Amino acid sequence: MTMAATTIELLHREIANPDTQWSLGTFGAIAEFSRDPDEQVTLLQSDDVVSAVTARGGVAITHAARSRPFASESISKTGWNQRIALCLPDRDCAMNCRTVLTELAADGEALRSEDRGSILFDLGLGARHADFCVRIDDRDTTARLRRHAGRPVFEPGNPAMGLILAANPHRVFISRLGRIEVYQPIPPPSGKSPEGPHTHILPKLLKSNRTHPATEPIPEGWIPGAHLYPPHPVRDALGVARPFDSARHDSFQSMMETFGHPESLAIKRRIVEAVDAGELPSTMAQTRHARTSIRIALRQMKAARHASPVLPAWLASFDQAGSETEADDAALHHDC
């Protein structure tokens, strides 16, 4: 099967899975989509695009000829994270790079027909590979926002963001590989993100101009246009711990075999073989990502209750708590 066919198969399978989550954005501004297993959803699966739309939000992902999935794992405080980045070559990922509030037009690409007459405003966050918009369906709010077009939304004294927060518009984040739309209200500054589709914007992190957390090993020359997060074997959709699910684990490891980095896979295999053979810990890889692969392999064996008398010694040698955290991932949680 070609990479294109394998990618389409992946998108078809995961868009139909209510336990798979999706995101689109950049480091410091991100939209997330998820749905409940019993939630009413409209699904589309074709060779060109997949989409899922609920009353709370929607996601649409386009399959581009030059796109490529990259599966990876990273260390978290007590376990590990897993995801698949849907990437384009750097030269193909550019969006509009606006840096000021800009009125666009009626959103003819809206996922629901009833939203296609509403007006898009680009917030002008300046990311190269994604546009971050709000969609306004109220004439008065549209007219008031228009007065502040051409100004940075976070400029001191600019009331535009206050108008947006008060209006609670749809948020529409767009890349060359698709869009995520969020229909749920924006929580107050002291509030908590709602379950399901929501957005985060952190102006300080946006200034780093990074496209993704440093803990995510995306190959040089590739830029993520969206991410998908298959069901995790030891966490539910809300991040709450659950008993180890071997089927979920095996499923993602199969994705790693197809879309993952060969070096990480080889290191993890060597660790499992060494532990199974009863070998004692030895000096191994020196790079950050190699050490991460070792620690993830050991944590996964521990979570699966892998029977080996030497596993505790390996964990003591390579996985001392506190040496690395998921700070980059955890930072991406400030609502808009």
Coordinates of C-alpha atoms in Angstrom, one line a residue, residues 10-303:
L10 CA -5.6 6.3 8.8
L11 CA -7.8 9.5 8.5
H12 CA -10.9 7.4 7.7
R13 CA -10.4 5.2 10.7
E14 CA -9.6 7.9 13.2
I15 CA -12.3 10.4 12.2
A16 CA -14.8 7.6 12.8
N17 CA -13.3 6.8 16.3
P18 CA -15.0 9.0 18.9
D19 CA -12.1 8.4 21.3
T20 CA -9.6 10.1 18.9
Q21 CA -8.9 13.8 19.5
W22 CA -7.7 16.4 17.1
S23 CA -5.9 19.7 17.2
L24 CA -4.8 22.5 14.9
G25 CA -2.7 25.6 15.5
T26 CA 0.8 26.5 16.7
F27 CA 2.8 26.8 19.9
G28 CA 0.8 29.2 21.9
A29 CA -2.5 29.1 20.0
I30 CA -4.4 25.9 19.4
A31 CA -7.9 24.6 18.7
E32 CA -8.9 21.1 20.0
F33 CA -11.8 18.9 18.9
S34 CA -13.2 15.9 20.6
R35 CA -16.6 14.2 20.9
D36 CA -18.4 11.8 23.2
P37 CA -19.1 8.3 22.0
D38 CA -22.9 8.8 22.2
E39 CA -22.8 12.4 20.8
Q40 CA -24.7 13.0 17.5
V41 CA -22.2 13.6 14.7
T42 CA -22.1 14.2 11.0
L43 CA -19.2 12.3 9.4
L44 CA -17.6 12.7 6.0
Q45 CA -15.0 10.2 4.6
S46 CA -13.7 10.7 1.1
D47 CA -10.3 10.3 -0.6
D48 CA -9.8 14.1 -0.3
V49 CA -11.2 15.1 3.1
V50 CA -12.5 13.7 6.3
S51 CA -14.7 15.7 8.8
A52 CA -16.7 15.3 11.9
V53 CA -19.2 18.0 13.1
T54 CA -21.2 18.1 16.3
A55 CA -23.3 20.7 18.0
R56 CA -20.2 21.8 19.9
G57 CA -17.7 22.1 17.1
G58 CA -16.2 20.4 14.0
V59 CA -12.9 19.3 12.4
A60 CA -12.1 18.9 8.7
I61 CA -8.8 17.5 7.5
T62 CA -7.8 17.5 3.8
H63 CA -5.5 14.9 2.4
A64 CA -2.8 16.7 0.4
A65 CA -0.5 14.9 -2.0
R66 CA 2.6 16.1 -0.2
S67 CA 1.3 15.7 3.3
R68 CA 2.9 13.0 5.6
P69 CA 2.0 11.7 9.0
F70 CA 4.6 11.5 11.7
A71 CA 3.8 9.4 14.8
S72 CA 5.7 10.1 18.0
E73 CA 5.7 9.7 21.8
S74 CA 7.1 12.0 24.5
I75 CA 7.6 11.9 28.2
S76 CA 5.0 13.3 30.6
K77 CA 5.3 13.8 34.3
T78 CA 4.2 10.3 35.2
G79 CA 3.7 8.5 31.9
W80 CA 3.9 9.4 28.2
N81 CA 2.1 11.3 25.5
Q82 CA 1.3 10.0 22.0
R83 CA 0.2 11.8 18.8
I84 CA 0.4 11.8 15.0
A85 CA 1.4 15.1 13.4
L86 CA 0.0 15.7 9.9
C87 CA 2.7 17.6 8.2
L88 CA 3.6 19.4 5.0
P89 CA 7.0 20.4 3.7
D90 CA 8.0 23.8 5.0
R91 CA 7.7 25.3 1.5
D92 CA 4.1 24.3 1.3
C93 CA 2.7 25.2 4.7
A94 CA 2.5 29.0 4.6
M95 CA -0.8 30.7 5.3
N96 CA -1.4 34.5 5.4
C97 CA 0.8 35.6 8.3
R98 CA -1.4 38.5 9.2
T99 CA -0.3 40.5 12.3
V100 CA -3.3 42.8 12.7
L101 CA -7.0 42.3 13.1
T102 CA -8.4 41.8 9.5
E103 CA -11.9 41.5 8.2
L104 CA -12.0 38.8 5.6
A105 CA -15.4 37.8 4.1
A106 CA -18.3 35.5 4.6
D107 CA -17.0 32.1 5.6
G108 CA -18.0 30.1 2.5
E109 CA -15.9 27.1 3.7
A110 CA -17.8 26.8 7.0
L111 CA -18.5 23.2 8.0
R112 CA -22.2 23.9 8.5
S113 CA -24.3 25.6 5.8
E114 CA -26.0 27.9 8.3
D115 CA -22.6 29.5 9.2
R116 CA -21.5 30.4 5.7
G117 CA -23.0 33.9 5.7
S118 CA -21.2 34.9 8.9
I119 CA -18.1 37.1 8.7
L120 CA -14.6 35.9 9.4
F121 CA -12.0 38.1 11.2
D122 CA -8.4 37.1 11.3
L123 CA -7.0 37.8 14.7
G124 CA -3.6 38.5 13.2
L125 CA -1.5 36.3 15.5
G126 CA 1.3 36.2 13.0
A127 CA 1.9 32.4 12.8
R128 CA 3.3 31.4 9.4
H129 CA 1.4 28.1 9.0
A130 CA -2.0 28.8 10.5
D131 CA -4.7 31.5 10.5
F132 CA -6.6 32.1 13.7
C133 CA -10.1 33.6 13.1
V134 CA -13.4 34.4 14.8
R135 CA -16.6 34.1 13.0
I136 CA -19.2 36.9 13.7
D137 CA -22.9 36.5 13.0
D138 CA -24.0 39.7 14.6
R139 CA -24.1 42.9 12.5
D140 CA -23.5 45.2 15.5
T141 CA -20.4 43.3 16.7
T142 CA -19.1 43.1 13.1
A143 CA -19.4 46.9 12.8
R144 CA -17.7 47.5 16.1
L145 CA -14.8 45.2 15.3
R146 CA -14.4 46.8 11.9
R147 CA -13.4 50.1 13.7
H148 CA -10.4 48.3 15.1
A149 CA -9.2 46.5 12.0
G150 CA -5.6 47.1 11.2
R151 CA -4.5 47.1 14.8
P152 CA -2.8 44.2 16.7
V153 CA -5.5 42.6 19.0
F154 CA -3.2 42.7 22.0
E155 CA -2.0 46.2 21.5
P156 CA -2.4 48.2 24.7
G157 CA -5.7 50.1 24.7
N158 CA -7.2 48.0 21.9
P159 CA -10.8 47.0 22.9
A160 CA -11.1 44.4 20.1
M161 CA -10.4 41.4 22.3
G162 CA -12.9 42.5 24.9
L163 CA -15.5 42.8 22.2
I164 CA -14.7 39.3 21.0
L165 CA -14.8 37.8 24.4
A166 CA -18.2 39.5 25.1
A167 CA -19.6 38.3 21.8
N168 CA -18.6 34.6 22.2
P169 CA -18.2 34.0 18.5
H170 CA -17.2 30.8 16.8
R171 CA -13.4 30.3 16.7
V172 CA -12.1 29.0 13.4
F173 CA -8.5 27.9 13.1
I174 CA -7.2 27.1 9.6
S175 CA -4.1 25.6 8.1
R176 CA -3.3 24.2 4.6
L177 CA -4.5 20.8 5.9
G178 CA -7.9 21.7 7.3
R179 CA -9.7 23.6 10.0
I180 CA -11.2 23.2 13.4
E181 CA -14.3 25.2 14.4
V182 CA -15.4 25.7 18.0
Y183 CA -19.0 26.7 18.8
Q184 CA -18.9 26.4 22.6
P185 CA -18.7 29.7 24.6
I186 CA -15.4 31.1 25.7
P187 CA -15.1 30.6 29.5
P188 CA -14.4 33.7 31.7
P189 CA -10.8 34.4 32.7
S190 CA -11.3 32.5 36.0
G191 CA -13.2 29.7 34.3
K192 CA -12.3 26.2 33.1
S193 CA -12.2 25.0 29.5
P194 CA -15.4 23.2 28.6
E195 CA -15.2 19.5 27.8
G196 CA -15.1 18.9 24.1
P197 CA -14.0 21.5 21.4
H198 CA -12.2 24.5 22.8
T199 CA -9.3 26.9 22.0
H200 CA -6.3 28.2 23.9
I201 CA -4.3 31.4 23.1
L202 CA -1.1 32.3 25.1
P203 CA 0.4 35.5 23.7
K204 CA 3.7 35.0 25.5
L205 CA 4.2 31.5 23.9
L206 CA 3.3 32.9 20.5
K207 CA 6.3 35.2 20.7
S208 CA 8.6 32.1 20.5
N209 CA 7.6 31.6 16.9
R210 CA 7.8 27.8 17.4
T211 CA 5.4 25.6 15.4
H212 CA 5.3 22.8 18.0
P213 CA 6.7 21.8 21.4
A214 CA 10.4 21.0 21.6
T215 CA 9.5 17.6 23.0
E216 CA 7.9 16.5 19.7
P217 CA 10.5 15.1 17.3
I218 CA 9.2 16.3 13.9
P219 CA 11.8 15.9 11.2
E220 CA 13.5 19.0 10.0
G221 CA 11.9 20.7 7.0
W222 CA 8.4 19.5 7.9
I223 CA 5.7 21.6 9.6
P224 CA 2.5 20.2 11.4
G225 CA -0.7 21.4 9.9
A226 CA -2.8 19.4 12.3
H227 CA -2.5 16.6 14.9
L228 CA -4.6 13.6 15.8
Y229 CA -4.4 11.8 19.2
P230 CA -5.5 8.1 19.1
P231 CA -6.9 6.7 22.3
H232 CA -4.2 6.5 25.1
P233 CA -3.7 3.1 26.8
V234 CA -3.6 4.5 30.4
R235 CA -5.6 7.7 30.2
D236 CA -9.2 8.5 29.2
A237 CA -10.2 11.5 27.0
L238 CA -10.1 13.8 30.0
G239 CA -6.6 12.7 31.1
V240 CA -7.9 10.6 34.0
A241 CA -5.9 7.5 34.7
R242 CA -7.4 4.2 33.6
P243 CA -6.3 0.5 33.7
F244 CA -3.8 -0.3 31.0
D245 CA -5.5 -1.1 27.7
S246 CA -3.4 -3.5 25.6
A247 CA -5.5 -3.1 22.5
R248 CA -5.0 0.7 22.6
H249 CA -1.3 0.3 23.2
D250 CA -0.9 -2.3 20.4
S251 CA -2.9 -0.1 18.0
F252 CA -0.6 2.9 18.5
Q253 CA 2.5 0.9 18.4
S254 CA 1.4 -0.3 15.0
M255 CA 1.0 3.3 13.9
M256 CA 4.5 4.0 15.2
E257 CA 5.8 1.1 13.0
T258 CA 4.1 2.8 10.0
F259 CA 4.6 6.5 10.7
G260 CA 7.2 6.7 13.5
H261 CA 10.9 7.5 13.6
P262 CA 13.0 4.3 12.8
E263 CA 15.6 5.2 15.4
S264 CA 13.1 5.5 18.2
L265 CA 11.5 2.2 17.3
A266 CA 14.9 0.4 17.1
I267 CA 15.9 1.8 20.6
K268 CA 12.6 0.7 22.1
R269 CA 13.0 -2.8 20.6
R270 CA 16.5 -3.1 22.0
I271 CA 15.3 -2.1 25.5
V272 CA 12.4 -4.6 25.5
E273 CA 14.8 -7.4 24.3
A274 CA 17.4 -6.6 26.9
V275 CA 14.8 -6.6 29.7
D276 CA 13.2 -9.8 28.5
A277 CA 16.7 -11.4 28.4
G278 CA 17.3 -10.4 32.0
E279 CA 20.2 -8.2 31.1
L280 CA 21.2 -5.5 33.7
P281 CA 21.2 -1.8 32.8
S282 CA 24.1 -0.6 30.6
T283 CA 25.2 2.7 29.2
M284 CA 23.2 3.5 26.1
A285 CA 22.2 6.4 23.8
Q286 CA 23.2 10.0 24.6
T287 CA 20.8 12.2 22.6
R288 CA 17.8 13.6 24.3
H289 CA 15.3 11.8 22.0
A290 CA 17.2 8.5 22.5
R291 CA 17.0 8.8 26.3
T292 CA 13.3 9.7 25.9
S293 CA 12.7 6.5 23.8
I294 CA 14.4 4.4 26.5
R295 CA 12.3 5.9 29.3
I296 CA 9.0 5.5 27.3
A297 CA 9.8 1.8 26.6
L298 CA 10.4 1.2 30.3
R299 CA 7.3 3.1 31.4
Q300 CA 5.2 1.2 28.9
M301 CA 6.5 -2.1 30.2
K302 CA 5.8 -1.0 33.8
A303 CA 2.2 0.0 32.9

